[in-house]
Amino acid sequence: MSDTSREQRIHELDATLRVGKNGIEPVVDELNTQLEDRQFVKVKFLRSARGGTTTEELADEMAEQVNASVVRVRGHTAVFER
């Protein structure tokens, strides 16, 4: 897949997971499941989830737990790939 079409696919993704005030733990299993079925998964981090951390830190922690890579972090949204 060319870089242009890959970037286009990532850009057009809708966020299928939202991380809220309960943190990342409740959504880690669902992220793992979605990564089994899809190449990319976009996750939105709500303000209540971030607390004193950054979106990048939370995304890196989630990626480590599901053995995935963070493809992109923009604003409060991260895209994961396995």
Coordinates of C-alpha atoms in Angstrom, one line a residue:
M1 CA 0.0 0.0 0.0
S2 CA 1.4 3.4 -0.9
D3 CA 2.0 6.0 1.8
T4 CA -0.6 8.2 0.2
S5 CA -3.4 5.6 0.3
R6 CA -2.4 4.5 3.8
E7 CA -2.5 8.1 5.1
Q8 CA -5.9 8.6 3.3
R9 CA -7.3 5.5 5.0
I10 CA -6.1 6.6 8.4
H11 CA -7.5 10.1 7.8
E12 CA -10.9 8.7 6.8
L13 CA -11.3 6.4 9.8
D14 CA -13.9 7.1 12.4
A15 CA -13.0 6.7 16.0
T16 CA -14.5 3.3 17.1
L17 CA -13.4 3.5 20.7
R18 CA -13.6 6.2 23.3
V19 CA -11.6 6.3 26.5
G20 CA -13.4 8.1 29.3
K21 CA -13.2 8.8 33.0
N22 CA -12.7 5.1 33.8
G23 CA -9.3 5.2 32.0
I24 CA -7.8 2.8 29.5
E25 CA -8.4 -0.5 31.3
P26 CA -12.1 -0.9 30.3
V27 CA -11.3 -0.5 26.6
V28 CA -8.0 -2.4 26.2
D29 CA -9.8 -5.8 25.5
E30 CA -12.0 -4.1 22.9
L31 CA -9.0 -2.5 21.2
N32 CA -7.3 -5.9 21.1
T33 CA -10.4 -7.4 19.5
Q34 CA -10.7 -4.7 16.9
L35 CA -7.1 -5.0 16.0
E36 CA -7.6 -8.6 15.2
D37 CA -10.3 -7.7 12.6
R38 CA -8.9 -4.4 11.2
Q39 CA -5.5 -3.0 10.2
F40 CA -6.1 0.4 11.9
V41 CA -8.2 1.4 14.9
K42 CA -8.8 5.0 15.9
V43 CA -9.3 5.9 19.5
K44 CA -10.6 9.2 21.0
F45 CA -9.3 10.1 24.4
L46 CA -11.9 12.3 26.2
R47 CA -10.8 15.0 28.6
S48 CA -11.8 13.0 31.7
A49 CA -9.5 10.2 30.6
R50 CA -6.4 12.4 30.3
G51 CA -6.3 13.8 33.8
G52 CA -2.7 14.8 34.3
T53 CA -1.3 12.8 31.4
T54 CA -1.0 13.4 27.7
T55 CA -2.8 11.6 24.8
E56 CA 0.6 10.3 23.7
E57 CA 1.4 8.7 27.1
L58 CA -2.0 7.0 27.2
A59 CA -1.8 5.8 23.6
D60 CA 1.7 4.4 24.3
E61 CA 0.5 2.6 27.4
M62 CA -2.5 1.1 25.5
A63 CA -0.3 0.0 22.6
E64 CA 2.1 -1.8 24.9
Q65 CA -0.8 -3.7 26.5
V66 CA -2.2 -5.0 23.2
N67 CA 1.2 -5.4 21.5
A68 CA 0.4 -2.8 18.8
S69 CA 2.0 0.4 17.4
V70 CA 0.8 3.9 17.6
V71 CA 0.7 5.1 14.0
R72 CA -0.4 8.7 14.7
V73 CA -1.5 10.9 17.5
R74 CA -3.3 14.1 16.5
G75 CA -5.0 16.2 19.1
H76 CA -6.8 13.8 21.5
T77 CA -7.1 11.0 19.0
A78 CA -4.7 8.1 18.3
V79 CA -4.5 5.5 15.6
F80 CA -3.2 2.0 16.4
E81 CA -1.9 -0.7 14.1
R82 CA -0.7 -4.3 14.7

